[in-house]
Amino acid sequence: MKKMDGRNLIGYQYSAMADDILEVLSPVLKETLEGQFHIATVEETDKAMQMATEAFEIFKKTTGAQRASFLNAIADEIMNLGDILISRAVEESGLPEGRIIGERGRTVNQLRLFAKVAEEGSWVDAAIDLAQPNREPIPKPDIRRMLVPIGPVVVFTASNFPLAFSTAGGDTASAFAAGNPVIVKAHESHLGTNAYVAFAIQQAALKTGMPNGIFSSLNGTGPGLGQRLAKHPLTKAIAFTGSFGAGKALFDVAAQREEPIPVFAEMGSINPVLLCEDALKNRGTTIAKQYAGSVTLGVGQFCTNPGLLIGTESPELDHFINELSNQIKDIAPSVMLNEGICMNYERNKNHILNLAGVQLESQSGNSPKENEGRPAVASVSGTAFLQEPALCEEIFGPFALVVKCETEVVLSEVIDKLKGQLTATIMAEESEMEKYESLINKLQTRVGRILFNGVPTGVEVCHSMQHGGPFPATTDARFTSVGTAAINRFARPLAFQNWPKGLLPDELKDENPLGIWRTIDGVFTK
Ligand code: NAP
């Protein structure tokens, strides 16, 4: 069987009703790669959504253990693809082999982690209130609530994580773990990688006896297929990672539908870093090295890239900027994810550099070749920053802006001006945290994750991770797209009142046959 099939995968069947095709231009080889990917028609989209809706009726009744074996089988099948997956992802994304191998490890671990969550079962957050028939003045009913899946989830795969935030990435893994079918809108940058991983999911579904239609993968453009999926009456939720423009467009479409649906869009973030005085005094050079690495990691193509470094004017801040500049000079330009993203980077960076008061501090000593992003660092005074809204916008690539605040008041105003972010970082000595307390409190209102002494890049996949933040970082700050809590995006609470005991789901039965954690009359118990 062909593992990289350019047709759309609809349930277990491949389909190519239209002659219109997409091809992938490798940013690194600068040539069109093997594979013609057929654009999904309206009919094919309808079929995928219809089959997903029918599969949901079966899939939602599967046990956590069955979903776990499906998720583990996807992980196995991805590993079984071997080197062809790695080489295709490298050619399509321009990311180095080591990074892609690491990302495959993360993807597989993520699937296995969600398998454990599904199997363990306590994620359903079961709460039981026992009846009190003799309560005065009125009897209390028996009420039992748990989380249940919501139905077909449309996943938009991300350009900057061809594996971990794509076809079988965190969105898909969490949607499956909760019991929802998934329809993937493949990213045009890595259609071949998508086809390989879609094949792996298909194989895993077949081997573990999952209902036909539980997974489909469709090729197409954003304005065509993307919009159609968002508007489709059978879509129950959307997961997205990408630009503010596309995320907000999807959010608006979803809100205007006859039946509005949730859109979990993770969009831009500049991840501010507060550089405190004593930390700069004691270890300015070390911090500069750390940040040169973080700003340029993955050619700056991370949503947690630290794009804004803020401090008060001082010889120590100047020393830090010098050290950072020296580091940046020595970092070579690298290939970006695609031609468009590289062009956006250079255009947006140049736009910023031409704004009043912005000074280029340094850039990579090597000139960039085709599709390469050139690392750069610039500075601006706090007062000039306050006058220019464009300086608050994400520059997706290896770029950072240092804001030199003239006074503590200006520093405070700069922080006031920041929009919602995924992260903020405090580079400080513990002894000076009190001095910065009010600024840190303000930052906490604007972010999903706040770090003490570190870099925001490198997002751990674990139970406590929060990868989300107030708008415009995401469209719903109450949820995370990384870590096990991501499952909550694709579930809703359902309460059973005075339900016949024998007909209750296992999660809510008196004898707790699944042995999950739940509350009974407000007390945690197994
Ligand atoms: P994108 O333009 O936001 O596209 C992401 C996905 O959404 C693609 O599948 C795209 O389809 C689709 N799409 C675009 N516009 C749409 C619309 N109006 N309605 C429905 N679907 C739509 O992101 P990208 O292609 O990955 O990169 C473009 C820029 O986004 C980058 O230069 C960067 O600034 C930003 N970005 C940010 C992050 C982050 O984590 N902060 C990550 C990735 C990208 P098409 O491919 O057909 O357009």
Coordinates of C-alpha atoms and ligand atoms in Angstrom, one line a residue:
M1 CA 0.0 0.0 0.0
K2 CA 1.3 3.5 -0.8
K3 CA 2.1 5.3 2.4
M4 CA 2.2 8.8 0.9
D5 CA -1.0 9.1 -1.1
G6 CA -1.9 12.5 -2.5
R7 CA -5.6 11.9 -2.4
N8 CA -7.9 12.9 0.4
L9 CA -8.3 10.3 3.1
I10 CA -12.0 10.0 4.0
G11 CA -12.5 7.4 6.6
Y12 CA -10.7 4.3 5.4
Q13 CA -11.0 5.3 1.7
Y14 CA -8.8 7.5 -0.5
S15 CA -10.7 9.9 -2.7
A16 CA -9.8 12.3 -5.5
M17 CA -12.9 13.7 -7.1
A18 CA -11.3 16.9 -8.4
D19 CA -8.4 17.3 -10.8
D20 CA -7.2 20.4 -8.9
I21 CA -4.0 19.7 -7.1
L22 CA -1.5 21.2 -4.7
E23 CA 2.2 20.6 -4.8
V24 CA 4.9 21.3 -2.2
L25 CA 7.9 23.5 -2.9
S26 CA 10.8 22.6 -0.6
P27 CA 12.2 25.7 1.1
V28 CA 15.5 23.9 1.5
L29 CA 15.9 22.1 -1.9
K30 CA 14.1 24.9 -3.7
E31 CA 12.3 22.4 -5.9
T32 CA 8.8 20.9 -6.2
L33 CA 8.7 17.7 -4.2
E34 CA 7.2 14.4 -5.3
G35 CA 3.4 14.2 -4.8
Q36 CA 0.3 15.7 -6.2
F37 CA -2.3 16.4 -3.6
H38 CA -5.9 16.6 -4.7
I39 CA -8.0 19.4 -3.4
A40 CA -11.1 18.2 -1.5
T41 CA -14.4 19.1 -3.2
V42 CA -17.6 20.2 -1.5
E43 CA -18.9 16.6 -1.9
E44 CA -15.8 15.1 -0.3
T45 CA -15.9 17.6 2.6
D46 CA -19.6 16.7 3.2
K47 CA -18.8 13.0 3.1
A48 CA -15.9 13.3 5.6
M49 CA -18.2 15.3 8.0
Q50 CA -21.1 12.9 7.5
M51 CA -18.9 9.9 8.2
A52 CA -17.4 11.5 11.2
T53 CA -20.8 12.2 12.6
E54 CA -21.9 8.6 12.2
A55 CA -18.6 7.3 13.6
F56 CA -19.1 9.6 16.6
E57 CA -22.1 7.6 17.7
I58 CA -19.9 4.5 18.0
F59 CA -16.6 6.1 19.1
K60 CA -18.2 8.0 22.0
K61 CA -19.2 4.7 23.5
T62 CA -15.7 3.2 23.4
T63 CA -14.0 2.7 26.8
G64 CA -10.9 4.7 27.8
A65 CA -8.9 1.5 27.4
Q66 CA -10.0 1.1 23.8
R67 CA -9.1 4.7 23.0
A68 CA -5.8 4.2 24.7
S69 CA -5.0 1.2 22.4
F70 CA -5.9 3.3 19.4
L71 CA -3.7 6.2 20.5
N72 CA -0.8 3.9 21.3
A73 CA -1.3 2.2 17.9
I74 CA -1.0 5.6 16.2
A75 CA 2.3 6.2 18.0
D76 CA 3.5 2.7 16.9
E77 CA 2.5 3.3 13.3
I78 CA 4.2 6.7 13.2
M79 CA 7.4 5.0 14.4
N80 CA 6.9 2.3 11.8
L81 CA 7.0 4.9 9.0
G82 CA 10.7 5.2 9.8
D83 CA 13.1 7.4 7.9
I84 CA 10.7 8.3 5.0
L85 CA 8.7 10.4 7.4
I86 CA 11.7 12.2 8.8
S87 CA 13.3 13.0 5.4
R88 CA 10.0 14.2 4.0
A89 CA 9.4 16.5 7.0
V90 CA 12.9 17.9 6.7
E91 CA 12.5 18.6 3.0
E92 CA 9.1 20.2 3.4
S93 CA 9.8 22.3 6.5
G94 CA 13.5 23.1 6.1
L95 CA 13.9 22.2 9.8
P96 CA 17.0 20.2 10.6
E97 CA 16.8 16.4 10.9
G98 CA 17.6 16.4 14.6
R99 CA 14.7 18.8 15.3
I100 CA 12.3 16.6 13.3
I101 CA 13.4 13.5 15.1
G102 CA 12.9 15.3 18.4
E103 CA 9.5 16.4 17.3
R104 CA 8.5 12.9 16.3
G105 CA 9.5 11.8 19.8
R106 CA 7.4 14.5 21.3
T107 CA 4.4 13.6 19.1
V108 CA 4.7 9.9 20.0
N109 CA 5.1 10.7 23.7
Q110 CA 2.1 13.0 23.5
L111 CA 0.0 10.3 22.0
R112 CA 1.1 7.8 24.7
L113 CA 0.4 10.4 27.4
F114 CA -3.1 10.9 26.2
A115 CA -3.5 7.2 26.0
K116 CA -2.7 7.0 29.7
V117 CA -5.2 9.8 30.4
A118 CA -8.0 8.1 28.5
E119 CA -7.3 4.7 30.2
E120 CA -7.0 6.1 33.7
G121 CA -10.3 7.9 33.2
S122 CA -10.4 10.5 35.9
W123 CA -10.2 13.3 33.3
V124 CA -14.0 13.1 33.0
D125 CA -14.1 15.1 36.3
A126 CA -17.0 13.1 37.7
A127 CA -19.0 14.7 40.5
I128 CA -21.7 13.0 42.4
D129 CA -24.2 14.5 44.8
L130 CA -26.2 11.9 46.6
A131 CA -29.9 12.3 47.0
Q132 CA -31.3 13.5 50.3
P133 CA -35.0 12.6 50.1
N134 CA -35.7 13.8 53.7
R135 CA -34.0 17.2 53.3
E136 CA -36.1 20.2 54.5
P137 CA -37.7 22.3 53.1
I138 CA -37.3 20.3 49.9
P139 CA -35.7 17.0 49.1
K140 CA -32.3 17.0 47.3
P141 CA -32.2 15.0 44.0
D142 CA -29.4 12.6 43.1
I143 CA -27.2 14.5 40.6
R144 CA -24.1 13.1 38.8
R145 CA -22.1 15.0 36.3
M146 CA -19.2 14.1 34.0
L147 CA -17.5 15.3 30.9
V148 CA -18.5 13.8 27.6
P149 CA -17.1 14.2 24.0
I150 CA -18.7 16.9 21.7
G151 CA -18.5 15.4 18.2
P152 CA -16.4 16.0 15.0
V153 CA -13.4 18.3 15.6
V154 CA -11.7 20.1 12.7
V155 CA -7.9 20.4 13.2
F156 CA -5.9 23.0 11.2
T157 CA -2.3 21.7 11.2
A158 CA 0.4 24.2 12.0
S159 CA 3.2 25.1 9.7
N160 CA 5.8 25.5 12.5
F161 CA 5.3 22.0 14.0
P162 CA 4.8 19.6 11.1
L163 CA 4.4 16.7 13.5
A164 CA 3.7 17.8 17.1
F165 CA 1.0 20.4 16.2
S166 CA -0.2 18.7 13.1
T167 CA -2.0 15.6 11.8
A168 CA -1.4 13.4 14.9
G169 CA -0.3 16.3 17.2
G170 CA -1.7 17.5 20.5
D171 CA -5.0 18.7 19.1
T172 CA -5.8 15.4 17.4
A173 CA -4.5 13.3 20.3
S174 CA -6.6 15.2 22.8
A175 CA -9.7 15.1 20.6
F176 CA -9.4 11.3 20.2
A177 CA -8.7 10.8 23.8
A178 CA -12.0 12.5 24.7
G179 CA -13.9 10.4 22.2
N180 CA -14.2 12.7 19.2
P181 CA -13.6 12.1 15.5
V182 CA -11.1 14.3 13.8
I183 CA -11.1 15.9 10.4
V184 CA -7.7 17.4 9.5
K185 CA -7.2 20.4 7.2
A186 CA -3.7 19.7 6.0
H187 CA -1.2 22.6 5.8
E188 CA -0.1 23.4 2.3
S189 CA 3.6 23.5 3.5
H190 CA 3.8 19.9 4.5
L191 CA 1.2 17.9 2.6
G192 CA 3.5 14.9 2.2
T193 CA 4.3 14.7 5.9
N194 CA 0.5 14.9 6.5
A195 CA -0.2 12.1 4.1
Y196 CA 2.3 9.8 5.8
V197 CA 0.9 10.5 9.3
A198 CA -2.7 10.2 8.0
F199 CA -1.7 6.8 6.7
A200 CA -0.4 5.9 10.2
I201 CA -3.7 7.0 11.8
Q202 CA -5.7 5.0 9.2
Q203 CA -3.6 1.9 9.9
A204 CA -4.0 2.3 13.7
A205 CA -7.7 2.8 13.4
L206 CA -8.1 -0.4 11.3
K207 CA -5.9 -2.5 13.6
T208 CA -7.8 -1.4 16.7
G209 CA -11.2 -1.7 15.2
M210 CA -12.2 1.9 15.3
P211 CA -15.3 3.0 13.4
N212 CA -14.9 4.1 9.7
G213 CA -15.0 7.9 9.6
I214 CA -13.3 8.5 12.9
F215 CA -10.5 10.2 11.0
S216 CA -10.3 12.1 7.6
S217 CA -7.6 14.2 6.1
L218 CA -8.4 16.8 3.5
N219 CA -6.2 18.9 1.2
G220 CA -7.2 22.4 0.2
T221 CA -6.7 26.1 0.8
G222 CA -7.7 28.2 3.8
P223 CA -10.3 30.4 2.0
G224 CA -11.7 27.3 0.3
L225 CA -11.6 24.2 2.4
G226 CA -10.7 25.9 5.7
Q227 CA -13.8 28.2 5.5
R228 CA -16.0 25.4 4.3
L229 CA -15.0 23.2 7.3
A230 CA -15.6 26.1 9.7
K231 CA -19.0 26.7 8.3
H232 CA -20.0 23.1 8.0
P233 CA -23.1 22.4 10.1
L234 CA -21.7 19.0 11.4
T235 CA -18.4 20.6 12.7
K236 CA -18.6 20.8 16.5
A237 CA -15.2 22.5 17.3
I238 CA -12.1 23.9 15.7
A239 CA -8.5 23.7 16.8
F240 CA -6.0 26.0 15.1
T241 CA -2.4 27.3 15.4
G242 CA -1.2 30.0 13.1
S243 CA -1.5 33.7 12.3
F244 CA -3.8 36.2 14.0
G245 CA -5.6 36.9 10.7
A246 CA -6.5 33.3 10.0
G247 CA -7.4 32.4 13.6
K248 CA -9.6 35.4 14.1
A249 CA -11.3 34.8 10.7
L250 CA -12.2 31.3 11.8
F251 CA -13.4 32.5 15.2
D252 CA -15.7 35.1 13.5
V253 CA -17.1 32.5 11.0
A254 CA -17.8 30.1 13.9
A255 CA -19.6 32.8 15.9
Q256 CA -21.8 33.7 12.9
R257 CA -23.0 30.2 12.2
E258 CA -26.5 29.2 12.9
E259 CA -25.1 27.0 15.6
P260 CA -22.0 28.8 16.9
I261 CA -19.1 26.5 17.8
P262 CA -16.0 26.9 19.9
V263 CA -12.7 27.8 18.1
F264 CA -9.5 27.1 20.0
A265 CA -7.1 29.3 18.1
E266 CA -3.6 29.8 19.2
M267 CA -2.3 32.9 17.4
G268 CA 0.5 35.4 17.8
S269 CA 2.5 36.2 20.9
I270 CA 5.6 38.4 21.6
N271 CA 6.3 36.8 25.0
P272 CA 7.7 39.8 26.9
V273 CA 10.7 39.4 29.2
L274 CA 11.2 41.7 32.1
L275 CA 14.9 42.3 32.7
C276 CA 15.4 43.3 36.3
E277 CA 18.3 45.4 37.6
D278 CA 20.2 43.1 39.9
A279 CA 19.9 40.1 37.5
L280 CA 21.5 42.2 34.7
K281 CA 24.2 43.4 37.1
N282 CA 25.1 39.9 38.3
R283 CA 24.7 37.9 35.1
G284 CA 24.0 40.2 32.2
T285 CA 26.4 38.3 29.9
T286 CA 24.9 34.9 30.7
I287 CA 21.4 36.2 30.2
A288 CA 22.4 37.6 26.8
K289 CA 23.8 34.3 25.7
Q290 CA 20.6 32.5 26.9
Y291 CA 18.4 34.9 25.0
A292 CA 20.5 34.9 21.8
G293 CA 19.8 31.1 21.8
S294 CA 16.1 31.4 22.6
V295 CA 15.4 34.2 20.0
T296 CA 17.0 32.2 17.2
L297 CA 16.0 28.7 18.2
G298 CA 14.1 27.0 15.3
V299 CA 14.8 30.2 13.3
G300 CA 12.6 32.0 15.8
Q301 CA 9.5 30.1 14.5
F302 CA 8.0 29.3 17.9
C303 CA 4.9 30.8 19.3
T304 CA 6.8 31.2 22.6
N305 CA 9.7 33.1 20.9
P306 CA 10.8 36.0 23.2
G307 CA 10.3 38.9 20.9
L308 CA 10.2 41.7 23.5
L309 CA 12.9 42.4 26.2
I310 CA 12.0 45.2 28.6
G311 CA 14.3 47.0 31.1
T312 CA 15.1 50.4 32.5
E313 CA 17.9 52.4 31.1
S314 CA 21.2 51.7 32.8
P315 CA 24.8 50.8 32.0
E316 CA 23.9 47.2 32.7
L317 CA 21.1 47.2 30.2
D318 CA 23.5 48.7 27.6
H319 CA 26.0 46.0 28.4
F320 CA 23.3 43.4 28.0
I321 CA 22.3 44.8 24.6
N322 CA 26.0 44.8 23.5
E323 CA 26.5 41.2 24.6
L324 CA 23.2 40.1 22.9
S325 CA 24.3 42.0 19.7
N326 CA 27.7 40.2 19.7
Q327 CA 26.0 36.8 20.0
I328 CA 23.4 37.6 17.3
K329 CA 26.2 38.6 14.9
D330 CA 27.7 35.1 15.1
I331 CA 24.4 33.2 14.5
A332 CA 24.0 32.3 10.8
P333 CA 20.7 32.8 8.9
S334 CA 18.8 29.6 8.4
V335 CA 16.1 28.3 6.1
M336 CA 12.5 29.2 7.2
L337 CA 9.4 27.1 7.0
N338 CA 8.4 28.3 3.6
E339 CA 9.0 31.1 1.1
G340 CA 5.9 33.1 2.3
I341 CA 6.9 32.9 6.0
C342 CA 10.4 34.1 5.1
M343 CA 9.1 37.0 3.0
N344 CA 6.7 37.9 5.8
Y345 CA 9.6 37.9 8.3
E346 CA 11.9 40.1 6.2
R347 CA 9.0 42.5 5.4
N348 CA 7.7 42.8 9.0
K349 CA 11.2 43.2 10.4
N350 CA 12.1 45.9 7.9
H351 CA 8.9 47.7 8.6
I352 CA 9.7 47.8 12.3
L353 CA 13.3 48.9 11.7
N354 CA 12.0 51.9 9.7
L355 CA 9.7 53.1 12.4
A356 CA 10.6 56.3 14.3
G357 CA 13.0 55.7 17.2
V358 CA 13.8 52.0 16.3
Q359 CA 17.5 51.3 16.1
L360 CA 19.0 48.1 14.6
E361 CA 21.5 47.0 17.2
S362 CA 22.9 44.0 15.3
Q363 CA 22.2 41.3 12.8
S364 CA 23.8 38.1 11.7
G365 CA 27.2 38.8 10.0
N366 CA 26.3 36.5 7.1
S367 CA 23.9 37.6 4.4
P368 CA 20.9 35.3 4.1
K369 CA 20.5 33.1 1.1
E370 CA 17.1 32.3 -0.5
N371 CA 14.4 31.4 2.1
E372 CA 16.8 32.1 5.0
G373 CA 15.8 34.4 7.9
R374 CA 18.5 36.7 9.2
P375 CA 18.7 37.0 13.0
A376 CA 18.5 40.6 14.2
V377 CA 18.1 42.6 17.4
A378 CA 16.8 46.2 17.6
S379 CA 16.1 48.7 20.4
V380 CA 13.7 51.5 21.1
S381 CA 13.1 53.8 24.0
G382 CA 10.1 53.2 26.2
T383 CA 8.5 56.5 25.1
A384 CA 8.8 55.7 21.4
F385 CA 7.4 52.2 22.1
L386 CA 4.4 53.7 23.7
Q387 CA 3.6 55.8 20.6
E388 CA 3.8 53.0 18.1
P389 CA 1.2 50.2 18.2
A390 CA 3.0 48.2 15.5
L391 CA 5.8 47.5 18.0
C392 CA 3.4 45.3 20.0
E393 CA 2.9 42.9 17.0
E394 CA 4.6 39.5 16.5
I395 CA 7.5 39.3 14.1
F396 CA 7.5 35.6 13.4
G397 CA 11.2 34.8 13.0
P398 CA 14.6 35.3 14.8
F399 CA 14.1 38.9 15.9
A400 CA 13.9 40.6 19.3
L401 CA 13.2 44.2 20.2
V402 CA 14.7 45.6 23.4
V403 CA 12.7 48.4 25.1
K404 CA 14.8 50.8 27.1
C405 CA 12.5 52.5 29.5
E406 CA 13.6 56.0 30.7
T407 CA 11.9 55.7 34.1
E408 CA 10.0 53.2 36.2
V409 CA 6.8 55.0 35.3
V410 CA 7.5 54.4 31.6
L411 CA 8.3 50.7 32.3
S412 CA 4.9 50.4 34.0
E413 CA 3.2 52.0 31.0
V414 CA 5.0 49.8 28.6
I415 CA 3.6 46.7 30.5
D416 CA 0.2 48.3 30.5
K417 CA 0.2 48.5 26.8
L418 CA 0.9 44.8 26.2
K419 CA -1.9 42.7 24.8
G420 CA -2.7 39.1 25.9
Q421 CA 0.4 36.7 25.7
L422 CA 1.2 33.1 25.9
T423 CA 4.0 33.8 28.3
A424 CA 6.0 36.4 30.2
T425 CA 9.4 35.9 31.8
I426 CA 10.9 37.6 34.8
M427 CA 14.7 37.6 34.8
A428 CA 15.5 38.6 38.4
E429 CA 17.2 37.8 41.6
E430 CA 14.8 36.5 44.1
S431 CA 15.7 39.4 46.5
E432 CA 14.5 42.0 44.0
M433 CA 11.1 40.4 43.2
E434 CA 9.3 42.5 45.8
K435 CA 10.5 45.7 44.1
Y436 CA 8.9 44.6 40.9
E437 CA 5.8 43.2 42.5
S438 CA 3.2 45.5 40.9
L439 CA 4.7 45.0 37.4
I440 CA 4.7 41.2 37.9
N441 CA 1.1 41.3 39.1
K442 CA 0.1 43.2 36.0
L443 CA 1.9 40.7 33.8
Q444 CA 0.1 37.9 35.4
T445 CA -3.2 39.4 34.1
R446 CA -1.9 39.2 30.6
V447 CA -0.4 35.8 30.2
G448 CA -1.1 32.0 30.5
R449 CA 2.4 31.1 31.8
I450 CA 4.8 33.2 33.8
L451 CA 8.4 32.1 34.1
F452 CA 11.1 33.0 36.6
N453 CA 14.6 33.0 35.2
G454 CA 14.6 31.0 32.1
V455 CA 13.5 31.1 28.5
P456 CA 9.9 30.7 27.3
T457 CA 10.8 28.4 24.3
G458 CA 10.6 24.7 25.1
V459 CA 7.1 23.9 26.2
E460 CA 6.9 20.8 28.4
V461 CA 4.1 18.4 27.6
C462 CA 2.7 17.6 31.1
H463 CA -0.3 17.8 33.4
S464 CA 0.3 21.3 34.7
M465 CA 1.3 23.0 31.4
Q466 CA -0.7 26.1 30.3
H467 CA -0.2 26.9 26.7
G468 CA -2.8 29.5 26.1
G469 CA -3.4 33.1 27.2
P470 CA -5.8 36.0 27.0
F471 CA -6.8 37.3 23.6
P472 CA -5.1 37.9 21.1
A473 CA -2.7 35.1 22.1
T474 CA -5.6 32.7 21.9
T475 CA -9.4 32.9 21.4
D476 CA -10.1 31.2 24.8
A477 CA -7.8 31.8 27.7
R478 CA -9.6 29.2 29.8
F479 CA -8.0 26.4 28.0
T480 CA -4.5 25.0 27.0
S481 CA -3.4 23.5 23.7
V482 CA -0.4 21.7 25.3
G483 CA -0.5 19.2 28.1
T484 CA -3.2 16.8 29.3
A485 CA -5.6 19.5 30.2
A486 CA -6.0 20.2 26.4
I487 CA -8.6 17.4 26.5
N488 CA -11.0 19.7 28.2
R489 CA -11.4 21.7 25.0
F490 CA -13.2 18.9 23.3
A491 CA -15.6 17.8 26.1
R492 CA -18.7 19.2 27.7
P493 CA -20.3 18.5 31.1
L494 CA -23.5 16.4 31.2
A495 CA -25.4 15.9 34.4
F496 CA -27.7 13.0 35.1
Q497 CA -30.5 13.7 37.6
N498 CA -32.2 10.9 39.4
W499 CA -31.0 8.5 36.7
P500 CA -31.7 4.8 37.1
K501 CA -28.6 3.4 38.8
G502 CA -28.1 0.5 36.3
L503 CA -28.2 2.9 33.3
L504 CA -25.6 5.3 34.6
P505 CA -22.2 5.5 32.7
D506 CA -19.6 3.4 34.5
E507 CA -17.8 6.7 35.6
L508 CA -20.8 7.6 37.7
K509 CA -21.9 4.3 39.1
D510 CA -22.0 3.9 42.9
E511 CA -19.4 1.0 42.9
N512 CA -16.9 3.1 40.8
P513 CA -16.0 0.1 38.5
L514 CA -13.3 2.1 36.7
G515 CA -11.7 3.1 40.0
I516 CA -11.4 6.8 38.9
W517 CA -11.0 9.9 41.1
R518 CA -14.3 11.7 41.6
T519 CA -16.0 13.8 44.2
I520 CA -18.9 12.5 46.2
D521 CA -20.8 15.3 48.0
G522 CA -17.8 17.5 47.4
V523 CA -15.1 15.1 48.8
F524 CA -12.4 13.7 46.5
T525 CA -12.4 9.9 46.6
K526 CA -11.7 6.8 44.6
Ligands
NAP1 P1 -1.8 30.9 8.6 O1 -1.7 31.8 7.5 O2 -2.5 31.4 9.8 O3 -2.4 29.5 8.1 C1 -2.7 28.5 9.0 C2 -3.8 27.6 8.3 O4 -5.0 28.3 8.3 C3 -3.5 27.2 6.9 O5 -4.0 25.9 6.7 C4 -4.2 28.1 6.1 O6 -4.6 27.7 4.8 C5 -5.5 28.4 6.9 N1 -6.1 29.7 6.7 C6 -5.5 30.8 6.4 N2 -6.4 31.8 6.3 C7 -7.6 31.3 6.5 C8 -8.9 31.8 6.5 N3 -9.2 33.1 6.2 N4 -9.9 30.9 6.7 C9 -9.7 29.6 7.0 N5 -8.5 29.1 7.0 C10 -7.4 29.9 6.7 O7 -0.3 30.5 9.2 P2 1.0 29.9 8.4 O8 0.7 29.6 7.0 O9 1.5 28.9 9.2 O10 2.0 31.2 8.5 C11 1.6 32.5 8.1 C12 2.0 33.4 9.3 O11 1.4 33.1 10.4 C13 3.5 33.4 9.7 O12 4.3 34.3 8.9 C14 3.4 33.9 11.1 O13 3.4 35.3 11.1 C15 2.1 33.3 11.6 N6 2.3 32.1 12.4 C16 2.3 32.2 13.8 C17 2.5 31.1 14.6 C18 2.6 31.2 16.0 O14 2.7 30.2 16.7 N7 2.5 32.3 16.6 C19 2.6 29.8 14.0 C20 2.5 29.7 12.6 C21 2.4 30.9 11.8 P3 -3.6 28.1 3.6 O15 -2.3 27.4 3.8 O16 -4.3 27.6 2.4 O17 -3.5 29.6 3.6

